[in-house]
PDB file of C-alpha atoms in Angstrom:
ATOM      1  CA  MET A 134     210.392  92.662 -33.083  1.00 50.00           C
ATOM      2  CA  ALA A 135     208.706  94.041 -30.048  1.00 51.00           C
ATOM      3  CA  GLU A 136     210.987  92.251 -27.758  1.00 53.00           C
ATOM      4  CA  LYS A 137     214.117  93.471 -29.717  1.00 50.00           C
ATOM      5  CA  LYS A 138     212.810  97.047 -29.464  1.00 52.00           C
ATOM      6  CA  THR A 139     212.317  96.640 -25.732  1.00 61.00           C
ATOM      7  CA  TRP A 140     215.885  95.364 -25.292  1.00 61.00           C
ATOM      8  CA  VAL A 141     217.251  98.242 -27.263  1.00 56.00           C
ATOM      9  CA  HIS A 142     215.275 100.650 -25.102  1.00 58.00           C
ATOM     10  CA  ARG A 143     216.658  99.096 -21.871  1.00 64.00           C
ATOM     11  CA  THR A 144     220.123  99.215 -23.250  1.00 60.00           C
ATOM     12  CA  ILE A 145     219.755 102.901 -24.018  1.00 53.00           C
ATOM     13  CA  GLN A 146     218.375 103.581 -20.517  1.00 57.00           C
ATOM     14  CA  VAL A 147     221.242 101.786 -18.883  1.00 62.00           C
ATOM     15  CA  ALA A 148     223.925 103.203 -20.979  1.00 57.00           C
ATOM     16  CA  PRO A 149     224.337 106.401 -18.872  1.00 53.00           C
ATOM     17  CA  LEU A 150     224.747 104.338 -15.748  1.00 55.00           C
ATOM     18  CA  VAL A 151     227.322 102.119 -17.379  1.00 61.00           C
ATOM     19  CA  GLY A 152     229.140 105.143 -18.880  1.00 56.00           C
ATOM     20  CA  LEU A 153     229.210 106.923 -15.520  1.00 52.00           C
ATOM     21  CA  SER A 154     230.578 103.723 -13.774  1.00 66.00           C
ATOM     22  CA  ILE A 155     233.340 103.377 -16.430  1.00 63.00           C
ATOM     23  CA  PHE A 156     234.163 107.067 -16.024  1.00 55.00           C
ATOM     24  CA  PHE A 157     234.572 106.772 -12.183  1.00 59.00           C
ATOM     25  CA  ILE A 158     236.654 103.570 -12.669  1.00 68.00           C
ATOM     26  CA  LEU A 159     238.922 105.468 -15.097  1.00 63.00           C
ATOM     27  CA  ILE A 160     239.194 108.290 -12.466  1.00 58.00           C
ATOM     28  CA  MET A 161     240.196 105.819  -9.720  1.00 66.00           C
ATOM     29  CA  TYR A 162     242.681 104.166 -12.030  1.00 68.00           C
ATOM     30  CA  GLY A 163     244.115 107.591 -12.991  1.00 62.00           C
ATOM     31  CA  TYR A 164     244.512 108.628  -9.371  1.00 61.00           C
ATOM     32  CA  ARG A 165     246.204 105.365  -8.514  1.00 72.00           C
ATOM     33  CA  HIS A 166     248.765 105.752 -11.332  1.00 67.00           C
ATOM     34  CA  GLY A 167     249.315 109.434 -10.975  1.00 66.00           C
ATOM     35  CA  ILE A 168     247.599 110.387 -14.261  1.00 58.00           C
ATOM     36  CA  PHE A 169     245.558 113.106 -12.586  1.00 52.00           C
ATOM     37  CA  GLN A 170     248.428 114.650 -10.668  1.00 55.00           C
ATOM     38  CA  SER A 171     248.409 117.557 -13.191  1.00 51.00           C
ATOM     39  CA  ALA A 172     246.947 118.585 -16.542  1.00 47.00           C
ATOM     40  CA  ASP A 173     250.378 117.923 -18.122  1.00 55.00           C
ATOM     41  CA  SER A 174     250.540 114.265 -16.802  1.00 58.00           C
ATOM     42  CA  LEU A 175     247.018 113.616 -18.124  1.00 55.00           C
ATOM     43  CA  GLN A 176     247.830 115.113 -21.532  1.00 59.00           C
ATOM     44  CA  GLN A 177     251.021 113.038 -21.663  1.00 67.00           C
ATOM     45  CA  PHE A 178     248.968 109.881 -20.906  1.00 67.00           C
ATOM     46  CA  MET A 179     246.615 110.743 -23.814  1.00 65.00           C
ATOM     47  CA  GLN A 180     249.388 111.463 -26.222  1.00 68.00           C
ATOM     48  CA  GLN A 181     250.356 107.774 -26.313  1.00 74.00           C
ATOM     49  CA  PHE A 182     247.129 107.117 -28.104  1.00 75.00           C
ATOM     50  CA  GLY A 183     248.009 109.630 -30.873  1.00 76.00           C
ATOM     51  CA  SER A 184     245.233 111.023 -33.165  1.00 75.00           C
ATOM     52  CA  TYR A 185     243.037 107.966 -32.388  1.00 83.00           C
ATOM     53  CA  ALA A 186     242.201 109.508 -28.928  1.00 85.00           C
ATOM     54  CA  ILE A 187     240.763 112.633 -30.628  1.00 89.00           C
ATOM     55  CA  ILE A 188     238.796 110.642 -33.114  1.00 87.00           C
ATOM     56  CA  LEU A 189     237.458 108.388 -30.496  1.00 80.00           C
ATOM     57  CA  PHE A 190     236.463 111.320 -28.287  1.00 84.00           C
ATOM     58  CA  ILE A 191     234.652 113.098 -31.177  1.00 88.00           C
ATOM     59  CA  LEU A 192     232.807 109.908 -31.983  1.00 82.00           C
ATOM     60  CA  ILE A 193     231.752 109.568 -28.386  1.00 79.00           C
ATOM     61  CA  GLN A 194     230.384 113.170 -28.460  1.00 84.00           C
ATOM     62  CA  ILE A 195     228.450 112.442 -31.633  1.00 84.00           C
ATOM     63  CA  ILE A 196     226.870 109.416 -30.112  1.00 79.00           C
ATOM     64  CA  GLN A 197     226.295 111.338 -26.844  1.00 78.00           C
ATOM     65  CA  VAL A 198     223.695 113.573 -28.500  1.00 81.00           C
ATOM     66  CA  ILE A 199     221.454 110.731 -29.441  1.00 75.00           C
ATOM     67  CA  ILE A 200     222.329 108.211 -26.685  1.00 71.00           C
ATOM     68  CA  PRO A 201     223.669 109.991 -23.558  1.00 66.00           C
ATOM     69  CA  ILE A 202     226.564 107.592 -22.612  1.00 60.00           C
ATOM     70  CA  LEU A 203     227.472 109.978 -19.787  1.00 62.00           C
ATOM     71  CA  PRO A 204     225.115 112.197 -17.872  1.00 59.00           C
ATOM     72  CA  GLY A 205     225.331 115.978 -18.170  1.00 58.00           C
ATOM     73  CA  GLY A 206     228.464 117.556 -19.419  1.00 69.00           C
ATOM     74  CA  ILE A 207     230.840 115.009 -17.943  1.00 73.00           C
ATOM     75  CA  SER A 208     232.160 113.993 -21.351  1.00 76.00           C
ATOM     76  CA  SER A 209     232.957 117.639 -22.209  1.00 83.00           C
ATOM     77  CA  VAL A 210     234.854 118.009 -18.939  1.00 81.00           C
ATOM     78  CA  ALA A 211     236.742 114.760 -19.677  1.00 80.00           C
ATOM     79  CA  GLY A 212     237.731 116.256 -23.029  1.00 85.00           C
ATOM     80  CA  MET A 213     238.977 119.468 -21.384  1.00 87.00           C
ATOM     81  CA  LEU A 214     241.021 117.335 -18.909  1.00 81.00           C
ATOM     82  CA  MET A 215     242.433 115.160 -21.657  1.00 82.00           C
ATOM     83  CA  PHE A 216     243.277 117.804 -24.307  1.00 85.00           C
ATOM     84  CA  GLY A 217     243.303 121.042 -22.483  1.00 85.00           C
ATOM     85  CA  ASN A 218     240.415 123.503 -22.172  1.00 88.00           C
ATOM     86  CA  VAL A 219     240.676 125.097 -25.671  1.00 92.00           C
ATOM     87  CA  PHE A 220     241.103 121.820 -27.656  1.00 92.00           C
ATOM     88  CA  GLY A 221     238.830 119.871 -25.381  1.00 91.00           C
ATOM     89  CA  LEU A 222     235.947 122.351 -26.025  1.00 93.00           C
ATOM     90  CA  LEU A 223     236.755 122.333 -29.764  1.00 95.00           C
ATOM     91  CA  TYR A 224     236.608 118.617 -30.061  1.00 93.00           C
ATOM     92  CA  SER A 225     233.406 118.614 -27.994  1.00 92.00           C
ATOM     93  CA  CYS A 226     231.807 121.187 -30.188  1.00 94.00           C
ATOM     94  CA  ILE A 227     232.798 119.366 -33.381  1.00 95.00           C
ATOM     95  CA  GLY A 228     231.306 116.090 -32.134  1.00 92.00           C
ATOM     96  CA  LEU A 229     228.146 117.551 -30.644  1.00 92.00           C
ATOM     97  CA  ILE A 230     227.354 119.739 -33.671  1.00 94.00           C
ATOM     98  CA  ILE A 231     227.737 116.666 -35.894  1.00 92.00           C
ATOM     99  CA  GLY A 232     225.493 114.771 -33.578  1.00 89.00           C
ATOM    100  CA  GLU A 233     222.886 117.467 -33.669  1.00 92.00           C
ATOM    101  CA  ALA A 234     222.912 117.404 -37.453  1.00 93.00           C
ATOM    102  CA  ILE A 235     222.555 113.657 -37.586  1.00 89.00           C
ATOM    103  CA  GLY A 236     219.757 113.708 -34.984  1.00 88.00           C
ATOM    104  CA  PHE A 237     217.857 116.403 -36.896  1.00 91.00           C
ATOM    105  CA  LEU A 238     218.157 114.561 -40.241  1.00 90.00           C
ATOM    106  CA  PHE A 239     217.015 111.249 -38.631  1.00 87.00           C
ATOM    107  CA  VAL A 240     214.009 112.846 -37.161  1.00 88.00           C
ATOM    108  CA  ARG A 241     213.167 114.629 -40.430  1.00 89.00           C
ATOM    109  CA  TYR A 242     213.425 111.307 -42.329  1.00 86.00           C
ATOM    110  CA  TYR A 243     211.975 108.788 -39.897  1.00 85.00           C
ATOM    111  CA  GLY A 244     209.687 111.106 -37.899  1.00 85.00           C
ATOM    112  CA  THR A 245     208.484 110.284 -34.313  1.00 84.00           C
ATOM    113  CA  SER A 246     209.211 106.621 -34.815  1.00 81.00           C
ATOM    114  CA  PHE A 247     212.902 107.373 -34.530  1.00 79.00           C
ATOM    115  CA  VAL A 248     212.420 109.463 -31.492  1.00 80.00           C
ATOM    116  CA  ARG A 249     210.256 106.881 -29.817  1.00 79.00           C
ATOM    117  CA  PHE A 250     213.000 104.378 -30.550  1.00 75.00           C
ATOM    118  CA  ILE A 251     215.829 106.338 -28.951  1.00 73.00           C
ATOM    119  CA  LEU A 252     213.967 107.898 -25.951  1.00 74.00           C
ATOM    120  CA  SER A 253     212.550 106.368 -22.807  1.00 72.00           C
ATOM    121  CA  PRO A 254     208.777 106.576 -22.473  1.00 76.00           C
ATOM    122  CA  LYS A 255     209.146 109.398 -19.872  1.00 79.00           C
ATOM    123  CA  LYS A 256     211.421 111.474 -22.121  1.00 76.00           C
ATOM    124  CA  PHE A 257     209.284 110.714 -25.172  1.00 77.00           C
ATOM    125  CA  GLN A 258     206.246 112.048 -23.277  1.00 82.00           C
ATOM    126  CA  LYS A 259     208.253 115.255 -22.591  1.00 81.00           C
ATOM    127  CA  PHE A 260     209.138 115.329 -26.304  1.00 80.00           C
ATOM    128  CA  GLU A 261     205.544 115.089 -27.387  1.00 81.00           C
ATOM    129  CA  GLN A 262     204.632 117.992 -25.039  1.00 83.00           C
ATOM    130  CA  LEU A 263     207.397 120.049 -26.528  1.00 80.00           C
ATOM    131  CA  VAL A 264     206.188 119.321 -30.029  1.00 80.00           C
ATOM    132  CA  ILE A 265     202.656 120.572 -29.104  1.00 78.00           C
ATOM    133  CA  GLU A 266     203.896 123.644 -27.321  1.00 78.00           C
ATOM    134  CA  LYS A 267     206.958 124.762 -29.225  1.00 75.00           C
ATOM    135  CA  THR A 268     206.507 123.903 -32.923  1.00 76.00           C
ATOM    136  CA  ASN A 269     205.064 127.093 -34.009  1.00 80.00           C
ATOM    137  CA  ASN A 270     207.975 129.228 -32.794  1.00 85.00           C
ATOM    138  CA  ILE A 271     210.756 126.555 -32.944  1.00 86.00           C
ATOM    139  CA  LYS A 272     213.437 128.925 -34.275  1.00 88.00           C
ATOM    140  CA  LYS A 273     213.008 131.306 -31.258  1.00 89.00           C
ATOM    141  CA  VAL A 274     212.864 128.392 -28.745  1.00 88.00           C
ATOM    142  CA  LEU A 275     215.970 126.755 -30.356  1.00 90.00           C
ATOM    143  CA  ILE A 276     217.923 130.033 -29.965  1.00 91.00           C
ATOM    144  CA  VAL A 277     216.807 130.569 -26.354  1.00 90.00           C
ATOM    145  CA  THR A 278     217.484 127.035 -25.421  1.00 89.00           C
ATOM    146  CA  LEU A 279     221.005 127.077 -26.841  1.00 90.00           C
ATOM    147  CA  LEU A 280     221.654 130.403 -25.062  1.00 90.00           C
ATOM    148  CA  LEU A 281     220.782 128.718 -21.721  1.00 85.00           C
ATOM    149  CA  PRO A 282     223.592 126.173 -20.927  1.00 76.00           C
ATOM    150  CA  PHE A 283     221.427 123.895 -18.783  1.00 75.00           C
ATOM    151  CA  ALA A 284     218.404 123.838 -21.019  1.00 77.00           C
ATOM    152  CA  PRO A 285     217.342 120.585 -22.836  1.00 77.00           C
ATOM    153  CA  ASP A 286     218.703 121.603 -26.213  1.00 83.00           C
ATOM    154  CA  ASP A 287     218.998 118.072 -27.526  1.00 82.00           C
ATOM    155  CA  LEU A 288     215.321 117.501 -27.197  1.00 82.00           C
ATOM    156  CA  ILE A 289     214.531 120.863 -28.918  1.00 85.00           C
ATOM    157  CA  CYS A 290     216.846 119.908 -31.659  1.00 86.00           C
ATOM    158  CA  LEU A 291     214.801 116.709 -32.211  1.00 86.00           C
ATOM    159  CA  VAL A 292     211.678 118.709 -32.045  1.00 86.00           C
ATOM    160  CA  ALA A 293     213.113 120.943 -34.833  1.00 88.00           C
ATOM    161  CA  GLY A 294     213.384 118.039 -37.191  1.00 89.00           C
ATOM    162  CA  LEU A 295     209.599 117.738 -37.219  1.00 86.00           C
ATOM    163  CA  THR A 296     209.070 121.433 -38.144  1.00 87.00           C
ATOM    164  CA  LYS A 297     209.353 123.386 -41.376  1.00 87.00           C
ATOM    165  CA  LEU A 298     212.676 124.804 -40.282  1.00 88.00           C
ATOM    166  CA  SER A 299     215.284 124.196 -43.023  1.00 92.00           C
ATOM    167  CA  PHE A 300     218.336 122.142 -42.269  1.00 93.00           C
ATOM    168  CA  ARG A 301     220.508 125.054 -43.460  1.00 93.00           C
ATOM    169  CA  GLU A 302     218.907 127.544 -41.042  1.00 94.00           C
ATOM    170  CA  TYR A 303     218.975 124.995 -38.250  1.00 94.00           C
ATOM    171  CA  MET A 304     222.670 124.336 -38.747  1.00 95.00           C
ATOM    172  CA  GLN A 305     223.398 128.049 -38.833  1.00 95.00           C
ATOM    173  CA  ILE A 306     221.761 128.481 -35.369  1.00 95.00           C
ATOM    174  CA  VAL A 307     223.491 125.316 -33.912  1.00 95.00           C
ATOM    175  CA  ILE A 308     227.004 126.262 -35.332  1.00 95.00           C
ATOM    176  CA  LEU A 309     226.639 129.846 -33.978  1.00 95.00           C
ATOM    177  CA  LEU A 310     225.197 129.077 -30.475  1.00 94.00           C
ATOM    178  CA  LYS A 311     226.156 125.535 -29.572  1.00 93.00           C
ATOM    179  CA  PRO A 312     229.846 126.392 -28.801  1.00 93.00           C
ATOM    180  CA  TRP A 313     228.644 129.031 -26.327  1.00 92.00           C
ATOM    181  CA  SER A 314     226.384 126.554 -24.584  1.00 90.00           C
ATOM    182  CA  VAL A 315     229.061 123.857 -24.496  1.00 90.00           C
ATOM    183  CA  ALA A 316     231.655 126.224 -23.234  1.00 91.00           C
ATOM    184  CA  VAL A 317     229.595 127.705 -20.361  1.00 90.00           C
ATOM    185  CA  TYR A 318     228.246 124.392 -19.211  1.00 88.00           C
ATOM    186  CA  SER A 319     231.598 122.668 -19.418  1.00 88.00           C
ATOM    187  CA  MET A 320     233.448 125.431 -17.585  1.00 89.00           C
ATOM    188  CA  ILE A 321     230.779 125.312 -14.723  1.00 87.00           C
ATOM    189  CA  MET A 322     231.080 121.482 -14.584  1.00 82.00           C
ATOM    190  CA  LEU A 323     234.946 121.611 -14.677  1.00 83.00           C
ATOM    191  CA  PHE A 324     234.865 124.256 -11.784  1.00 84.00           C
ATOM    192  CA  LEU A 325     232.672 121.935  -9.730  1.00 80.00           C
ATOM    193  CA  PHE A 326     234.759 118.869 -10.602  1.00 74.00           C
ATOM    194  CA  GLN A 327     237.964 120.655  -9.473  1.00 74.00           C
ATOM    195  CA  GLN A 328     236.272 121.843  -6.284  1.00 76.00           C
ATOM    196  CA  ALA A 329     235.213 118.304  -5.464  1.00 68.00           C
ATOM    197  CA  GLN A 330     238.722 117.105  -6.338  1.00 63.00           C
ATOM    198  CA  GLY A 331     240.178 119.383  -3.876  1.00 61.00           C
ATOM    199  CA  HIS A 332     238.149 117.763  -1.073  1.00 48.00           C
ATOM    200  CA  PHE A 333     239.621 114.343  -1.602  1.00 49.00           C
TER     201      PHE A 333
END
């Protein structure tokens, strides 16, 4: 059992690197085949997958909250490039909000054992520190964290699952503020991506 748990931990830790590698391979493939020549060409490429592309992207965003397949907001930027800024952000928000809800409920039901299972030892240590420091005023901390685009809101959402904050109140805060956080973060990342793209 311990060996299986260690294997899962290692898989989770390697997932972001694998995801990033796949992302760059897809970018190189896209450049080679002219998919990234314009937003229209990229959207036309995605249209051949129909509604399955949207469903797959939303599922990736749900998983992304618990297991970061891609570092930072790269997945949200990819969504904006694939589906356009408005729909890309919309699909990102749908997936991420559902993911935050699932993460909260899992922590509430399974406690720290679930958090220890999905986080690396280093991140779990940070999680425990946040539990000690932020539990008493979790509502305020959650609001502030979601208002700051680059703050570790996913960790705070996990912490919230261990507090007395109701699921209804938690979801009201997340639904109200998560879109703001995702939009600002994604727009900044998209701008940086486009600037880097212009130097190639």
